[in-house]
GROMACS .gro file of C-alpha atoms in nm:
model
  511
    1MET     CA    1  -2.123  16.494   6.426
    2GLU     CA    2  -2.105  16.260   6.127
    3LYS     CA    3  -1.737  16.190   6.198
    4ASN     CA    4  -1.810  16.119   6.564
    5ARG     CA    5  -2.096  15.882   6.476
    6HIS     CA    6  -1.875  15.706   6.222
    7VAL     CA    7  -1.603  15.649   6.484
    8LEU     CA    8  -1.851  15.522   6.740
    9LYS     CA    9  -2.003  15.283   6.484
   10GLU     CA   10  -1.660  15.134   6.417
   11ILE     CA   11  -1.601  15.091   6.790
   12ILE     CA   12  -1.939  14.917   6.827
   13LYS     CA   13  -1.866  14.691   6.528
   14VAL     CA   14  -1.541  14.572   6.688
   15LEU     CA   15  -1.716  14.507   7.019
   16LEU     CA   16  -1.989  14.308   6.839
   17LEU     CA   17  -1.727  14.110   6.647
   18CYS     CA   18  -1.550  14.011   6.969
   19ALA     CA   19  -1.876  13.933   7.150
   20ARG     CA   20  -2.028  13.726   6.871
   21GLN     CA   21  -1.710  13.528   6.810
   22ASN     CA   22  -1.636  13.489   7.183
   23VAL     CA   23  -1.305  13.674   7.153
   24ALA     CA   24  -1.171  13.831   7.473
   25ILE     CA   25  -1.211  14.209   7.443
   26ARG     CA   26  -0.961  14.324   7.703
   27GLY     CA   27  -0.613  14.196   7.776
   28HIS     CA   28  -0.354  14.221   8.051
   29THR     CA   29  -0.269  14.564   7.911
   30GLU     CA   30  -0.520  14.780   7.722
   31GLU     CA   31  -0.271  14.865   7.447
   32ARG     CA   32  -0.233  14.498   7.351
   33SER     CA   33  -0.597  14.396   7.391
   34ASN     CA   34  -0.787  14.240   7.100
   35PHE     CA   35  -1.021  14.538   7.097
   36ILE     CA   36  -0.744  14.795   7.044
   37VAL     CA   37  -0.549  14.575   6.800
   38ILE     CA   38  -0.854  14.523   6.576
   39LEU     CA   39  -0.940  14.892   6.587
   40LYS     CA   40  -0.585  14.984   6.482
   41LEU     CA   41  -0.604  14.732   6.199
   42LYS     CA   42  -0.930  14.887   6.077
   43SER     CA   43  -0.782  15.236   6.108
   44GLU     CA   44  -0.519  15.156   5.843
   45ASN     CA   45  -0.792  15.194   5.579
   46ASP     CA   46  -1.004  15.445   5.769
   47PRO     CA   47  -0.850  15.795   5.803
   48ILE     CA   48  -1.131  15.921   6.028
   49LEU     CA   49  -1.080  15.638   6.275
   50ARG     CA   50  -0.700  15.676   6.250
   51GLU     CA   51  -0.725  16.044   6.336
   52HIS     CA   52  -0.951  15.965   6.632
   53LEU     CA   53  -0.712  15.702   6.773
   54SER     CA   54  -0.406  15.921   6.728
   55ALA     CA   55  -0.569  16.207   6.926
   56GLY     CA   56  -0.499  16.017   7.250
   57LYS     CA   57  -0.590  16.197   7.572
   58ASP     CA   58  -0.657  16.528   7.397
   59ARG     CA   59  -1.016  16.422   7.334
   60ALA     CA   60  -1.267  16.157   7.437
   61THR     CA   61  -1.167  15.832   7.268
   62TYR     CA   62  -1.454  15.617   7.403
   63LEU     CA   63  -1.229  15.315   7.437
   64SER     CA   64  -1.241  15.268   7.814
   65PRO     CA   65  -1.384  14.952   7.979
   66GLN     CA   66  -1.674  15.160   8.117
   67ILE     CA   67  -1.774  15.273   7.768
   68GLN     CA   68  -1.732  14.917   7.642
   69ASN     CA   69  -1.975  14.794   7.905
   70GLU     CA   70  -2.228  15.065   7.817
   71LEU     CA   71  -2.217  14.984   7.446
   72ILE     CA   72  -2.227  14.607   7.501
   73ASP     CA   73  -2.524  14.648   7.736
   74LEU     CA   74  -2.713  14.866   7.485
   75CYS     CA   75  -2.660  14.610   7.207
   76ALA     CA   76  -2.775  14.323   7.427
   77ARG     CA   77  -3.079  14.522   7.539
   78GLN     CA   78  -3.180  14.585   7.179
   79ILE     CA   79  -3.190  14.211   7.116
   80ARG     CA   80  -3.359  14.139   7.449
   81ASP     CA   81  -3.626  14.405   7.390
   82THR     CA   82  -3.722  14.232   7.065
   83LEU     CA   83  -3.758  13.899   7.246
   84VAL     CA   84  -3.956  14.059   7.530
   85THR     CA   85  -4.196  14.227   7.285
   86ALA     CA   86  -4.262  13.893   7.115
   87CYS     CA   87  -4.314  13.724   7.454
   88ASN     CA   88  -4.561  13.989   7.577
   89SER     CA   89  -4.757  13.978   7.253
   90ALA     CA   90  -4.808  13.602   7.295
   91GLY     CA   91  -5.049  13.654   7.583
   92CYS     CA   92  -4.905  13.375   7.797
   93PHE     CA   93  -4.563  13.217   7.838
   94GLY     CA   94  -4.367  12.957   8.028
   95PHE     CA   95  -4.065  13.044   8.241
   96ILE     CA   96  -3.752  12.824   8.253
   97ALA     CA   97  -3.460  12.871   8.489
   98ASP     CA   98  -3.156  12.683   8.612
   99GLU     CA   99  -2.849  12.766   8.817
  100ALA     CA  100  -2.480  12.683   8.796
  101LYS     CA  101  -2.151  12.811   8.934
  102ASP     CA  102  -1.909  12.992   8.706
  103CYS     CA  103  -1.529  12.972   8.728
  104SER     CA  104  -1.522  13.244   8.996
  105THR     CA  105  -1.765  13.038   9.211
  106SER     CA  106  -2.047  13.289   9.162
  107GLU     CA  107  -2.396  13.142   9.133
  108GLN     CA  108  -2.531  13.229   8.789
  109ILE     CA  109  -2.899  13.185   8.704
  110SER     CA  110  -3.007  13.138   8.344
  111LEU     CA  111  -3.346  13.290   8.255
  112CYS     CA  112  -3.545  13.164   7.955
  113VAL     CA  113  -3.901  13.201   7.826
  114ARG     CA  114  -4.118  12.975   7.613
  115PHE     CA  115  -4.427  13.083   7.418
  116TYR     CA  116  -4.629  13.025   7.103
  117ASP     CA  117  -4.548  13.286   6.839
  118ARG     CA  118  -4.876  13.363   6.662
  119SER     CA  119  -4.703  13.543   6.375
  120THR     CA  120  -4.494  13.240   6.273
  121GLY     CA  121  -4.709  12.959   6.416
  122GLU     CA  122  -4.408  12.814   6.601
  123VAL     CA  123  -4.308  12.747   6.960
  124LYS     CA  124  -4.018  12.969   7.071
  125GLU     CA  125  -3.776  12.926   7.358
  126TYR     CA  126  -3.548  13.224   7.417
  127PHE     CA  127  -3.254  13.278   7.650
  128LEU     CA  128  -3.280  13.625   7.807
  129GLY     CA  129  -2.961  13.645   8.012
  130PHE     CA  130  -2.784  13.558   8.336
  131VAL     CA  131  -2.832  13.708   8.679
  132GLU     CA  132  -2.613  13.651   8.985
  133ALA     CA  133  -2.785  13.502   9.290
  134ASP     CA  134  -2.692  13.632   9.633
  135SER     CA  135  -2.884  13.347   9.795
  136THR     CA  136  -3.013  13.013   9.667
  137THR     CA  137  -3.316  12.981   9.896
  138GLY     CA  138  -3.653  12.941   9.730
  139GLU     CA  139  -3.774  13.279   9.852
  140ALA     CA  140  -3.465  13.469   9.735
  141LEU     CA  141  -3.456  13.299   9.394
  142ALA     CA  142  -3.828  13.355   9.330
  143GLU     CA  143  -3.787  13.723   9.414
  144THR     CA  144  -3.482  13.748   9.187
  145PHE     CA  145  -3.663  13.575   8.900
  146LEU     CA  146  -3.971  13.797   8.911
  147ASN     CA  147  -3.777  14.121   8.966
  148THR     CA  148  -3.540  14.048   8.677
  149LEU     CA  149  -3.824  13.959   8.440
  150GLU     CA  150  -4.001  14.283   8.530
  151GLU     CA  151  -3.674  14.472   8.475
  152TYR     CA  152  -3.659  14.325   8.127
  153GLY     CA  153  -4.016  14.450   8.066
  154ILE     CA  154  -4.198  14.117   8.075
  155ASN     CA  155  -4.553  14.102   8.212
  156VAL     CA  156  -4.500  13.835   8.480
  157ASN     CA  157  -4.875  13.795   8.533
  158ASN     CA  158  -4.885  13.608   8.201
  159ILE     CA  159  -4.673  13.318   8.334
  160ARG     CA  160  -4.868  12.995   8.284
  161GLY     CA  161  -4.587  12.744   8.325
  162GLN     CA  162  -4.263  12.699   8.518
  163GLY     CA  163  -3.987  12.453   8.428
  164TYR     CA  164  -3.703  12.364   8.667
  165ASP     CA  165  -3.509  12.060   8.782
  166GLY     CA  166  -3.611  11.867   9.092
  167ALA     CA  167  -3.385  12.042   9.345
  168ALA     CA  168  -3.561  12.116   9.675
  169ASN     CA  169  -3.507  12.493   9.652
  170MET     CA  170  -3.666  12.495   9.304
  171ALA     CA  171  -3.938  12.229   9.320
  172GLY     CA  172  -4.021  12.238   9.694
  173LYS     CA  173  -4.394  12.203   9.755
  174HIS     CA  174  -4.415  12.472  10.021
  175ARG     CA  175  -4.100  12.688  10.011
  176GLY     CA  176  -3.953  12.613   9.670
  177VAL     CA  177  -3.934  12.864   9.386
  178GLN     CA  178  -4.235  12.718   9.209
  179ALA     CA  179  -4.449  12.741   9.523
  180ARG     CA  180  -4.340  13.102   9.592
  181ILE     CA  181  -4.419  13.209   9.236
  182ARG     CA  182  -4.758  13.036   9.247
  183GLN     CA  183  -4.845  13.234   9.557
  184ARG     CA  184  -4.829  13.546   9.341
  185ILE     CA  185  -4.936  13.391   9.008
  186PRO     CA  186  -5.169  13.096   9.086
  187TYR     CA  187  -5.194  12.977   8.725
  188ALA     CA  188  -4.816  12.933   8.685
  189ASN     CA  189  -4.816  12.551   8.685
  190TYR     CA  190  -4.487  12.377   8.760
  191THR     CA  191  -4.341  12.107   8.534
  192HIS     CA  192  -4.043  11.901   8.647
  193CYS     CA  193  -3.794  11.892   8.357
  194ARG     CA  194  -3.882  11.573   8.167
  195ALA     CA  195  -3.525  11.515   8.051
  196HIS     CA  196  -3.414  11.539   8.415
  197SER     CA  197  -3.690  11.295   8.517
  198LEU     CA  198  -3.568  11.049   8.252
  199ASN     CA  199  -3.215  11.089   8.384
  200LEU     CA  200  -3.328  11.016   8.742
  201ALA     CA  201  -3.518  10.707   8.627
  202ILE     CA  202  -3.205  10.570   8.458
  203VAL     CA  203  -2.992  10.649   8.764
  204HIS     CA  204  -3.238  10.458   8.981
  205ALA     CA  205  -3.246  10.162   8.741
  206CYS     CA  206  -2.864  10.147   8.728
  207LYS     CA  207  -2.839  10.095   9.104
  208GLU     CA  208  -2.882   9.722   9.038
  209PRO     CA  209  -2.546   9.575   9.155
  210LEU     CA  210  -2.441   9.414   8.823
  211ILE     CA  211  -2.514   9.731   8.625
  212ARG     CA  212  -2.352   9.952   8.887
  213ASN     CA  213  -2.035   9.741   8.877
  214LEU     CA  214  -2.045   9.745   8.497
  215MET     CA  215  -2.056  10.125   8.486
  216ASP     CA  216  -1.768  10.155   8.731
  217THR     CA  217  -1.554   9.909   8.534
  218VAL     CA  218  -1.624  10.071   8.195
  219GLN     CA  219  -1.545  10.417   8.335
  220THR     CA  220  -1.222  10.298   8.501
  221ILE     CA  221  -1.098  10.134   8.180
  222ALA     CA  222  -1.201  10.435   7.967
  223PHE     CA  223  -1.004  10.665   8.198
  224ALA     CA  224  -0.707  10.424   8.194
  225PHE     CA  225  -0.681  10.457   7.815
  226ASP     CA  226  -0.779  10.824   7.800
  227TYR     CA  227  -0.516  10.955   8.045
  228SER     CA  228  -0.220  10.741   7.942
  229ALA     CA  229  -0.040  10.800   7.612
  230LYS     CA  230   0.119  10.455   7.625
  231ARG     CA  231  -0.213  10.273   7.675
  232LEU     CA  232  -0.390  10.484   7.412
  233LEU     CA  233  -0.115  10.408   7.161
  234GLN     CA  234  -0.151  10.037   7.233
  235PHE     CA  235  -0.529  10.062   7.185
  236LYS     CA  236  -0.482  10.232   6.847
  237GLU     CA  237  -0.231   9.967   6.737
  238SER     CA  238  -0.471   9.687   6.836
  239LEU     CA  239  -0.753   9.868   6.656
  240GLU     CA  240  -0.549   9.884   6.336
  241LEU     CA  241  -0.511   9.505   6.343
  242ASP     CA  242  -0.888   9.446   6.357
  243ARG     CA  243  -1.039   9.591   6.039
  244ASP     CA  244  -1.396   9.486   6.123
  245VAL     CA  245  -1.394   9.668   6.457
  246LYS     CA  246  -1.223   9.970   6.302
  247ASP     CA  247  -1.499   9.998   6.042
  248ALA     CA  248  -1.766   9.956   6.311
  249MET     CA  249  -1.604  10.234   6.516
  250ASP     CA  250  -1.665  10.478   6.228
  251ARG     CA  251  -1.321  10.647   6.246
  252LYS     CA  252  -1.328  10.677   6.625
  253THR     CA  253  -0.993  10.597   6.785
  254LYS     CA  254  -1.079  10.628   7.155
  255ILE     CA  255  -1.309  10.470   7.408
  256LYS     CA  256  -1.581  10.714   7.509
  257THR     CA  257  -1.590  10.794   7.882
  258LEU     CA  258  -1.919  10.791   8.073
  259CYS     CA  259  -2.089  11.122   8.141
  260GLU     CA  260  -2.117  11.180   8.516
  261THR     CA  261  -2.446  11.373   8.497
  262ARG     CA  262  -2.633  11.274   8.180
  263TRP     CA  263  -2.685  10.903   8.234
  264PHE     CA  264  -2.902  10.860   7.925
  265SER     CA  265  -2.599  10.947   7.711
  266ARG     CA  266  -2.409  10.654   7.859
  267VAL     CA  267  -2.558  10.422   7.599
  268ASP     CA  268  -2.312  10.569   7.344
  269SER     CA  269  -2.022  10.477   7.572
  270LEU     CA  270  -2.156  10.125   7.626
  271THR     CA  271  -2.215  10.079   7.252
  272THR     CA  272  -1.857  10.187   7.176
  273PHE     CA  273  -1.720   9.960   7.449
  274LEU     CA  274  -1.921   9.663   7.316
  275LYS     CA  275  -1.810   9.723   6.957
  276CYS     CA  276  -1.441   9.731   7.048
  277TYR     CA  277  -1.455   9.472   7.328
  278ASP     CA  278  -1.212   9.242   7.144
  279VAL     CA  279  -0.971   9.530   7.078
  280ILE     CA  280  -0.983   9.638   7.443
  281VAL     CA  281  -0.905   9.286   7.560
  282ALA     CA  282  -0.617   9.255   7.312
  283ALA     CA  283  -0.472   9.593   7.413
  284LEU     CA  284  -0.496   9.517   7.786
  285GLU     CA  285  -0.331   9.177   7.740
  286GLU     CA  286  -0.042   9.336   7.548
  287LEU     CA  287  -0.002   9.598   7.822
  288SER     CA  288  -0.016   9.329   8.087
  289GLU     CA  289   0.266   9.138   7.921
  290ASP     CA  290   0.469   9.463   7.921
  291GLY     CA  291   0.436   9.479   8.301
  292ASP     CA  292   0.131   9.702   8.340
  293SER     CA  293  -0.021   9.565   8.662
  294LYS     CA  294  -0.340   9.769   8.632
  295ALA     CA  295  -0.399   9.638   8.282
  296ARG     CA  296  -0.390   9.286   8.423
  297SER     CA  297  -0.663   9.363   8.678
  298HIS     CA  298  -0.873   9.540   8.412
  299VAL     CA  299  -0.861   9.249   8.170
  300CYS     CA  300  -0.953   9.005   8.445
  301SER     CA  301  -1.257   9.213   8.540
  302ILE     CA  302  -1.402   9.217   8.186
  303LEU     CA  303  -1.324   8.855   8.099
  304GLN     CA  304  -1.620   8.744   8.312
  305PHE     CA  305  -1.950   8.620   8.175
  306ASP     CA  306  -2.156   8.828   8.421
  307PHE     CA  307  -1.976   9.143   8.293
  308ILE     CA  308  -2.061   9.052   7.932
  309VAL     CA  309  -2.425   8.987   8.024
  310ALA     CA  310  -2.450   9.321   8.203
  311LEU     CA  311  -2.282   9.506   7.913
  312VAL     CA  312  -2.500   9.358   7.639
  313THR     CA  313  -2.823   9.389   7.839
  314ALA     CA  314  -2.761   9.747   7.958
  315GLU     CA  315  -2.670   9.861   7.608
  316HIS     CA  316  -2.988   9.703   7.470
  317VAL     CA  317  -3.222   9.836   7.739
  318LEU     CA  318  -3.083  10.192   7.739
  319ALA     CA  319  -3.079  10.222   7.359
  320PRO     CA  320  -3.436  10.366   7.328
  321THR     CA  321  -3.362  10.640   7.586
  322ASN     CA  322  -3.117  10.834   7.366
  323PRO     CA  323  -3.362  10.937   7.093
  324LEU     CA  324  -3.624  11.000   7.363
  325SER     CA  325  -3.385  11.233   7.544
  326ALA     CA  326  -3.308  11.426   7.224
  327LEU     CA  327  -3.681  11.459   7.159
  328LEU     CA  328  -3.755  11.585   7.510
  329GLN     CA  329  -3.489  11.856   7.478
  330ALA     CA  330  -3.624  11.993   7.149
  331LYS     CA  331  -3.748  12.351   7.182
  332GLU     CA  332  -4.064  12.287   6.979
  333GLN     CA  333  -4.167  11.983   7.185
  334ASP     CA  334  -4.494  12.000   7.380
  335LEU     CA  335  -4.607  11.812   7.690
  336LEU     CA  336  -4.866  11.594   7.516
  337GLU     CA  337  -4.622  11.471   7.253
  338ALA     CA  338  -4.358  11.417   7.523
  339VAL     CA  339  -4.598  11.196   7.720
  340LYS     CA  340  -4.686  10.995   7.406
  341GLU     CA  341  -4.320  10.933   7.323
  342CYS     CA  342  -4.241  10.834   7.683
  343GLN     CA  343  -4.533  10.590   7.680
  344ALA     CA  344  -4.407  10.446   7.351
  345VAL     CA  345  -4.063  10.373   7.504
  346ILE     CA  346  -4.227  10.224   7.816
  347SER     CA  347  -4.445  10.002   7.595
  348ILE     CA  348  -4.140   9.881   7.400
  349LEU     CA  349  -3.951   9.791   7.717
  350GLN     CA  350  -4.254   9.620   7.873
  351ALA     CA  351  -4.317   9.418   7.556
  352GLU     CA  352  -3.953   9.313   7.532
  353ARG     CA  353  -3.945   9.218   7.900
  354ALA     CA  354  -4.229   8.968   7.838
  355ASP     CA  355  -4.083   8.840   7.510
  356ASP     CA  356  -3.862   8.533   7.553
  357THR     CA  357  -3.718   8.568   7.204
  358VAL     CA  358  -3.566   8.906   7.297
  359TRP     CA  359  -3.391   8.755   7.599
  360GLU     CA  360  -3.277   8.459   7.392
  361ALA     CA  361  -3.126   8.697   7.135
  362ILE     CA  362  -2.947   8.892   7.410
  363PHE     CA  363  -2.815   8.572   7.567
  364SER     CA  364  -2.699   8.443   7.227
  365LYS     CA  365  -2.508   8.766   7.172
  366CYS     CA  366  -2.349   8.728   7.516
  367GLU     CA  367  -2.243   8.371   7.430
  368GLU     CA  368  -2.102   8.491   7.096
  369VAL     CA  369  -1.889   8.758   7.268
  370GLY     CA  370  -1.775   8.512   7.536
  371THR     CA  371  -1.688   8.230   7.295
  372THR     CA  372  -1.423   8.447   7.123
  373HIS     CA  373  -1.233   8.463   7.454
  374ASN     CA  374  -1.316   8.112   7.582
  375ILE     CA  375  -1.558   8.246   7.844
  376ALA     CA  376  -1.822   7.983   7.921
  377ALA     CA  377  -2.178   8.085   7.996
  378SER     CA  378  -2.236   8.052   8.370
  379VAL     CA  379  -2.480   8.159   8.637
  380PRO     CA  380  -2.329   8.381   8.909
  381ARG     CA  381  -2.357   8.281   9.272
  382VAL     CA  382  -2.657   8.433   9.450
  383VAL     CA  383  -2.725   8.466   9.820
  384GLY     CA  384  -3.018   8.292   9.976
  385ARG     CA  385  -3.200   8.608  10.076
  386GLN     CA  386  -3.237   8.910   9.845
  387GLN     CA  387  -3.413   9.199  10.012
  388HIS     CA  388  -3.317   9.488   9.781
  389ARG     CA  389  -3.403   9.352   9.436
  390TYR     CA  390  -3.548   9.592   9.179
  391ASP     CA  391  -3.739   9.325   8.985
  392ILE     CA  392  -3.936   9.154   9.263
  393PRO     CA  393  -4.297   9.059   9.145
  394ALA     CA  394  -4.476   9.313   9.215
  395SER     CA  395  -6.608  13.212   8.181
  396ASP     CA  396  -6.964  13.053   8.140
  397ASN     CA  397  -6.954  12.678   8.158
  398GLN     CA  398  -7.241  12.634   7.910
  399GLU     CA  399  -7.075  12.861   7.653
  400PHE     CA  400  -6.750  12.675   7.698
  401LYS     CA  401  -6.928  12.339   7.655
  402ARG     CA  402  -7.094  12.460   7.336
  403GLU     CA  403  -6.755  12.577   7.209
  404ILE     CA  404  -6.609  12.233   7.281
  405GLN     CA  405  -6.902  12.071   7.098
  406ARG     CA  406  -6.840  12.295   6.796
  407TRP     CA  407  -6.469  12.212   6.814
  408LYS     CA  408  -6.541  11.837   6.812
  409ALA     CA  409  -6.791  11.875   6.529
  410ARG     CA  410  -6.532  12.080   6.337
  411TRP     CA  411  -6.301  11.777   6.320
  412ALA     CA  412  -6.558  11.495   6.315
  413ASP     CA  413  -6.541  11.429   5.940
  414VAL     CA  414  -6.181  11.539   5.883
  415VAL     CA  415  -5.948  11.249   5.801
  416ASP     CA  416  -5.613  11.427   5.842
  417LYS     CA  417  -5.652  11.573   6.188
  418PRO     CA  418  -5.371  11.787   6.340
  419ALA     CA  419  -5.101  11.569   6.493
  420THR     CA  420  -4.963  11.816   6.748
  421LEU     CA  421  -5.076  12.112   6.959
  422ALA     CA  422  -4.894  12.353   6.728
  423ASP     CA  423  -5.070  12.202   6.425
  424SER     CA  424  -5.404  12.245   6.602
  425LEU     CA  425  -5.332  12.612   6.670
  426ARG     CA  426  -5.224  12.674   6.312
  427ALA     CA  427  -5.548  12.509   6.194
  428ILE     CA  428  -5.756  12.772   6.378
  429ARG     CA  429  -5.762  13.038   6.108
  430THR     CA  430  -6.002  13.256   6.309
  431PRO     CA  431  -5.918  13.242   6.682
  432GLU     CA  432  -6.230  13.444   6.760
  433LEU     CA  433  -6.445  13.142   6.673
  434TYR     CA  434  -6.277  12.923   6.937
  435PRO     CA  435  -6.127  13.171   7.185
  436ASN     CA  436  -6.119  12.935   7.485
  437VAL     CA  437  -5.986  12.636   7.291
  438TYR     CA  438  -5.721  12.858   7.132
  439HIS     CA  439  -5.613  12.997   7.469
  440ILE     CA  440  -5.601  12.650   7.630
  441LEU     CA  441  -5.382  12.518   7.350
  442GLU     CA  442  -5.154  12.824   7.383
  443ILE     CA  443  -5.116  12.760   7.757
  444LEU     CA  444  -5.038  12.391   7.699
  445LEU     CA  445  -4.775  12.483   7.441
  446SER     CA  446  -4.618  12.745   7.666
  447MET     CA  447  -4.567  12.496   7.951
  448PRO     CA  448  -4.199  12.385   7.944
  449VAL     CA  449  -4.113  12.023   7.865
  450SER     CA  450  -3.754  12.048   7.985
  451SER     CA  451  -3.502  12.302   8.113
  452ALA     CA  452  -3.260  12.218   7.830
  453SER     CA  453  -3.254  12.577   7.698
  454ALA     CA  454  -3.130  12.703   8.035
  455GLU     CA  455  -2.869  12.426   8.053
  456ARG     CA  456  -2.746  12.505   7.701
  457SER     CA  457  -2.683  12.863   7.808
  458PHE     CA  458  -2.434  12.736   8.068
  459SER     CA  459  -2.220  12.605   7.783
  460ILE     CA  460  -2.205  12.964   7.659
  461MET     CA  461  -2.123  13.085   8.011
  462ARG     CA  462  -1.829  12.844   8.039
  463ARG     CA  463  -1.695  12.951   7.702
  464LEU     CA  464  -1.721  13.318   7.796
  465LYS     CA  465  -1.609  13.322   8.157
  466THR     CA  466  -1.292  13.115   8.168
  467TYR     CA  467  -1.017  13.122   8.426
  468LEU     CA  468  -0.842  13.385   8.210
  469ARG     CA  469  -1.154  13.604   8.227
  470SER     CA  470  -1.265  13.519   8.580
  471THR     CA  471  -1.300  13.883   8.693
  472MET     CA  472  -1.578  13.953   8.443
  473THR     CA  473  -1.880  14.113   8.614
  474GLY     CA  474  -2.225  13.956   8.602
  475ASP     CA  475  -2.379  14.231   8.387
  476ARG     CA  476  -2.103  14.210   8.129
  477LEU     CA  477  -2.129  13.829   8.125
  478SER     CA  478  -2.505  13.844   8.070
  479SER     CA  479  -2.480  14.096   7.786
  480LEU     CA  480  -2.197  13.908   7.613
  481ALA     CA  481  -2.394  13.583   7.648
  482VAL     CA  482  -2.697  13.740   7.476
  483LEU     CA  483  -2.484  13.876   7.192
  484HIS     CA  484  -2.307  13.543   7.151
  485SER     CA  485  -2.636  13.346   7.159
  486TYR     CA  486  -2.801  13.564   6.895
  487ARG     CA  487  -2.495  13.639   6.687
  488GLU     CA  488  -2.697  13.620   6.364
  489THR     CA  489  -2.931  13.897   6.483
  490ASP     CA  490  -2.876  14.237   6.322
  491ILE     CA  491  -2.809  14.537   6.547
  492ASP     CA  492  -2.936  14.883   6.450
  493LEU     CA  493  -2.622  15.088   6.517
  494ASP     CA  494  -2.797  15.423   6.470
  495LYS     CA  495  -3.043  15.342   6.748
  496ILE     CA  496  -2.759  15.230   6.974
  497ILE     CA  497  -2.579  15.561   6.920
  498GLU     CA  498  -2.898  15.758   6.985
  499LYS     CA  499  -2.955  15.578   7.316
  500PHE     CA  500  -2.587  15.614   7.406
  501ALA     CA  501  -2.600  15.989   7.341
  502ALA     CA  502  -2.927  16.035   7.531
  503LYS     CA  503  -2.808  15.841   7.835
  504LYS     CA  504  -2.599  16.133   7.967
  505PRO     CA  505  -2.405  16.433   7.833
  506ARG     CA  506  -2.116  16.329   7.606
  507ARG     CA  507  -1.797  16.516   7.520
  508LEU     CA  508  -1.838  16.441   7.150
  509VAL     CA  509  -2.136  16.569   6.955
  510LEU     CA  510  -2.336  16.265   6.844
  511GLN     CA  511  -2.680  16.408   6.763
   0.00000   0.00000   0.00000
């Protein structure tokens, strides 16, 4: 029995190594797979394992893909059970979900939970796994979400917040996922992902014709340099000749392309383009002289004063959105702090819009950039009638009340009051004194600010399920994703073996 358990432990260790490091377990042939090769390497210094592998078909080797899936699933469940226990002990939690297609065109749904951990005094957001969706209607997705959470062992009646993007099937008022879930759990309030809302606001603002044309031009030129070795080499040579720009680029040697989905990240691309504007012009002119017809059209499009004005202004206006976006995607962020930070950015932009000195500084910078290339400041032609402008003027109530009064009196003479919801909860040393206040703060903290945790899990999915591993099943993908996400988490191998042995009769004696 001890020998059998030792062999199975070594098999599990290899599977965990591959899963945690995102190494493909199987290969085109089993004999040459990473799993078998690593086991054989370990067996060189392990006579018990070597004897087991050399036995071949005479005995159960426990190396088959079916056994691999069982062991991987048991390891992932051990981690997930720990997360579920912590979530259930919190009393209330927020639910976050998002969907994306994998490389085999299957619709994968990422399931995450958010709650306040009383033991550590911190807000936690945990990825629980993927589940394949047979249908993407609001009714089908809501049913899938709740059934899967119950399968994991989560008490779904404790949901107090839902966080999704603004897609109709998720956010629909009557037939969306959030509405369907609220029919069963009325207190599960829906929050539109704040990072997604910020992204939509920037998309809407960038529909202004000058900014829209700017984005198209910057993207076209970035692609022109990115996908041509000759043009990229010319850019690097021009960059070497301008030491000031090279230092400002901070060792970057390429123009950053615009992200098609995350518009708030475009400020980095615009900043890079503005820093190396002179180098880009020089490189395009050199390419034009060498007979590159596209380079000639590109250089003509950026040697315009209206392009420079749009570039400088857009880069300046979008600059505050990048730190705001990073803040909104933080796991420990709460809704109240998110609103405060959003209001701060709005206040900055409103104040700058009414400040003539800001516009004078922007215009001076535009003139400075234009003067280097003999571009005179000019006002573009406007039509007589502009109809689509974006900037046209334009329990017992009495007991609860007494508890609130005590809560206010508690902080009346305190100078250093808690700055965040989490700080307020940590300050309540005895929750029994303020049970309602404590529970309200817990609910507020559990309500999702963004669906960033779910979106991050899709990065894991794309690393795991590549075109070389496109036949991977949904269950195996979900388990591998959990093991890869929590690769620092220890696995109790003895418990895994006990569950494996108890699952059904085994040929080898394990307990």
